[in-house]
mmCIF file of C-alpha atoms in Angstrom:
data_model
loop_
_atom_site.group_PDB
_atom_site.id
_atom_site.type_symbol
_atom_site.label_atom_id
_atom_site.label_comp_id
_atom_site.label_asym_id
_atom_site.label_seq_id
_atom_site.Cartn_x
_atom_site.Cartn_y
_atom_site.Cartn_z
ATOM 1 C CA MET T 56 44.096 -46.667 -98.982
ATOM 2 C CA ARG T 57 41.178 -46.274 -101.740
ATOM 3 C CA MET T 58 39.992 -43.002 -99.575
ATOM 4 C CA PHE T 59 44.004 -41.429 -99.749
ATOM 5 C CA LEU T 60 43.864 -42.164 -103.563
ATOM 6 C CA LYS T 61 40.716 -39.994 -103.430
ATOM 7 C CA GLY T 62 41.524 -37.466 -101.157
ATOM 8 C CA LEU T 63 44.944 -37.062 -103.389
ATOM 9 C CA LEU T 64 43.027 -36.826 -106.485
ATOM 10 C CA ALA T 65 40.436 -34.185 -105.020
ATOM 11 C CA VAL T 66 43.829 -32.086 -104.243
ATOM 12 C CA VAL T 67 45.128 -32.382 -107.639
ATOM 13 C CA LEU T 68 41.934 -31.717 -109.477
ATOM 14 C CA GLY T 69 41.403 -28.945 -107.033
ATOM 15 C CA PHE T 70 44.749 -27.472 -107.377
ATOM 16 C CA VAL T 71 44.399 -27.250 -111.511
ATOM 17 C CA ALA T 72 40.675 -25.636 -111.247
ATOM 18 C CA GLY T 73 42.183 -23.279 -108.530
ATOM 19 C CA SER T 74 44.954 -22.703 -110.518
ATOM 20 C CA ALA T 75 43.332 -21.801 -113.467
ATOM 21 C CA VAL T 76 40.566 -19.635 -112.226
ATOM 22 C CA ASN T 77 43.577 -17.805 -110.578
ATOM 23 C CA MET T 78 45.233 -17.410 -113.746
ATOM 24 C CA GLY T 79 41.889 -16.070 -115.612
ATOM 25 C CA LEU T 80 41.734 -13.533 -113.497
ATOM 26 C CA VAL T 81 45.169 -12.520 -113.172
ATOM 27 C CA MET T 82 44.686 -12.019 -116.889
ATOM 28 C CA LEU T 83 41.525 -10.126 -117.303
ATOM 29 C CA GLY T 84 42.824 -8.165 -114.220
ATOM 30 C CA GLY T 85 45.498 -6.786 -116.705
ATOM 31 C CA GLN T 86 43.051 -5.590 -118.987
ATOM 32 C CA VAL T 87 40.165 -4.181 -116.326
ATOM 33 C CA VAL T 88 43.237 -2.608 -114.645
ATOM 34 C CA PRO T 89 46.313 -1.591 -116.953
ATOM 35 C CA ALA T 90 49.573 -1.495 -115.689
ATOM 36 C CA PRO T 91 51.258 1.730 -115.405
ATOM 37 C CA PRO T 92 52.788 2.955 -118.677
ATOM 38 C CA GLY T 93 55.911 1.770 -119.805
ATOM 39 C CA VAL T 94 56.217 -1.242 -117.561
ATOM 40 C CA ASP T 95 56.859 -4.824 -118.687
ATOM 41 C CA THR T 96 54.819 -7.196 -116.334
ATOM 42 C CA THR T 97 55.242 -10.241 -118.012
ATOM 43 C CA THR T 98 58.564 -11.074 -116.244
ATOM 44 C CA THR T 99 59.043 -10.844 -112.401
ATOM 45 C CA GLU T 100 61.707 -8.430 -112.914
ATOM 46 C CA GLY T 101 59.502 -6.279 -114.697
ATOM 47 C CA LEU T 102 56.552 -6.684 -111.953
ATOM 48 C CA GLN T 103 59.361 -5.736 -109.219
ATOM 49 C CA ALA T 104 59.872 -2.412 -111.002
ATOM 50 C CA ALA T 105 56.449 -1.776 -111.454
ATOM 51 C CA MET T 106 55.056 -2.292 -107.990
ATOM 52 C CA PRO T 107 56.413 0.821 -106.861
ATOM 53 C CA LEU T 108 54.195 2.562 -109.260
ATOM 54 C CA MET T 109 51.036 0.578 -109.224
ATOM 55 C CA GLY T 110 48.348 1.828 -106.818
ATOM 56 C CA PRO T 111 45.189 -0.259 -105.007
ATOM 57 C CA ALA T 112 43.329 -0.747 -107.827
ATOM 58 C CA HIS T 113 46.304 -2.651 -109.089
ATOM 59 C CA PHE T 114 45.711 -5.167 -106.209
ATOM 60 C CA VAL T 115 42.098 -5.833 -106.653
ATOM 61 C CA PHE T 116 42.830 -8.235 -109.389
ATOM 62 C CA PRO T 117 45.316 -10.460 -107.495
ATOM 63 C CA PHE T 118 43.812 -10.400 -104.308
ATOM 64 C CA LEU T 119 40.295 -11.980 -105.956
ATOM 65 C CA ALA T 120 42.475 -14.442 -108.459
ATOM 66 C CA HIS T 121 43.599 -15.710 -105.136
ATOM 67 C CA ALA T 122 40.476 -15.824 -103.167
ATOM 68 C CA LEU T 123 38.604 -16.642 -106.094
ATOM 69 C CA GLY T 124 41.084 -19.345 -106.681
ATOM 70 C CA THR T 125 41.236 -20.946 -103.352
ATOM 71 C CA LEU T 126 37.863 -21.206 -103.084
ATOM 72 C CA ALA T 127 37.078 -23.003 -106.849
ATOM 73 C CA GLY T 128 39.754 -25.452 -105.971
ATOM 74 C CA ALA T 129 38.606 -26.207 -102.591
ATOM 75 C CA PHE T 130 35.203 -26.739 -103.546
ATOM 76 C CA ILE T 131 36.156 -28.893 -106.326
ATOM 77 C CA ALA T 132 38.002 -30.942 -104.262
ATOM 78 C CA THR T 133 35.416 -31.410 -101.896
ATOM 79 C CA LEU T 134 32.816 -32.185 -104.477
ATOM 80 C CA VAL T 135 35.325 -34.992 -105.827
ATOM 81 C CA VAL T 136 35.880 -36.676 -102.076
ATOM 82 C CA GLY T 137 32.507 -36.371 -100.529
ATOM 83 C CA ARG T 138 31.083 -34.762 -97.761
ATOM 84 C CA VAL T 139 33.482 -37.041 -95.743
ATOM 85 C CA SER T 140 36.300 -34.887 -95.033
ATOM 86 C CA LYS T 141 37.268 -31.388 -95.094
ATOM 87 C CA VAL T 142 41.190 -32.316 -95.338
ATOM 88 C CA PRO T 143 41.370 -31.681 -99.289
ATOM 89 C CA ALA T 144 39.818 -28.504 -99.517
ATOM 90 C CA LEU T 145 41.717 -27.289 -96.339
ATOM 91 C CA VAL T 146 45.341 -28.745 -98.285
ATOM 92 C CA ILE T 147 43.868 -26.795 -101.002
ATOM 93 C CA GLY T 148 43.935 -23.469 -99.290
ATOM 94 C CA LEU T 149 47.450 -24.433 -97.199
ATOM 95 C CA LEU T 150 49.054 -24.768 -100.442
ATOM 96 C CA PHE T 151 48.074 -21.384 -102.046
ATOM 97 C CA MET T 152 48.642 -19.708 -99.219
ATOM 98 C CA ALA T 153 52.297 -21.229 -99.491
ATOM 99 C CA GLY T 154 52.429 -19.684 -102.965
ATOM 100 C CA GLY T 155 51.476 -16.276 -101.811
ATOM 101 C CA ILE T 156 54.133 -15.810 -98.779
ATOM 102 C CA ALA T 157 56.452 -17.012 -101.503
ATOM 103 C CA ALA T 158 55.007 -14.522 -103.603
ATOM 104 C CA CYS T 159 55.575 -12.055 -100.656
ATOM 105 C CA PHE T 160 59.221 -12.643 -100.504
ATOM 106 C CA MET T 161 59.638 -12.576 -104.583
ATOM 107 C CA LEU T 162 57.450 -9.057 -105.328
ATOM 108 C CA PRO T 163 57.876 -6.210 -103.170
ATOM 109 C CA ALA T 164 54.453 -5.710 -102.884
ATOM 110 C CA PRO T 165 52.740 -2.765 -100.231
ATOM 111 C CA ARG T 166 52.616 -4.755 -97.183
ATOM 112 C CA TRP T 167 48.604 -4.079 -96.243
ATOM 113 C CA PHE T 168 48.663 -5.815 -99.368
ATOM 114 C CA GLU T 169 50.552 -8.893 -98.357
ATOM 115 C CA VAL T 170 49.163 -8.882 -94.801
ATOM 116 C CA LEU T 171 45.530 -8.605 -96.771
ATOM 117 C CA ASP T 172 46.391 -11.384 -98.930
ATOM 118 C CA VAL T 173 47.590 -13.704 -96.304
ATOM 119 C CA LEU T 174 45.076 -13.647 -93.805
ATOM 120 C CA LEU T 175 41.718 -13.520 -95.775
ATOM 121 C CA ALA T 176 42.625 -14.858 -99.504
ATOM 122 C CA TYR T 177 43.050 -18.253 -98.828
ATOM 123 C CA LEU T 178 42.406 -20.208 -95.411
ATOM 124 C CA PRO T 179 38.490 -18.604 -94.902
ATOM 125 C CA PHE T 180 38.168 -19.235 -98.929
ATOM 126 C CA ALA T 181 39.364 -22.968 -98.866
ATOM 127 C CA TRP T 182 36.536 -23.043 -96.062
ATOM 128 C CA LEU T 183 33.753 -21.407 -97.759
ATOM 129 C CA GLY T 184 34.553 -23.672 -100.735
ATOM 130 C CA TYR T 185 34.383 -26.609 -98.345
ATOM 131 C CA VAL T 186 31.071 -25.171 -96.804
ATOM 132 C CA LEU T 187 29.191 -24.756 -100.084
ATOM 133 C CA ALA T 188 30.357 -27.988 -101.880
ATOM 134 C CA ARG T 189 29.066 -29.535 -98.680
ATOM 135 C CA ARG T 190 25.388 -27.916 -99.014
ATOM 136 C CA ARG T 191 25.217 -28.800 -102.817
ATOM 137 C CA ALA T 192 26.353 -32.372 -102.334
#
């Protein structure tokens, strides 16, 4: 029971940390690569309307946010739970992946980005976060 609670705490802390990294990079990306003129990206409807106007450069920061948010979350989860289990890191990867898949249905992003994002940003970076945290521990 104690190990389960420690794992649950690891997932919660990892998810919060990963979400903070994700949001920080999304916000930074809007300043580095501004949205096309005249679009409102603060709402889902505005993002849906803006997607056809966006080029590949507009998708760099969302990919980095998803990948590095997952990496940070898995890293923190692994540090919290210790070297005994990779499950919390993989749960973080699956949680973020579920969010990425949900976004594919909500926002009409280009198919190339959706495939790249779902295949490369979540589980591989969760695994990398686990490996990096194990080396540090």
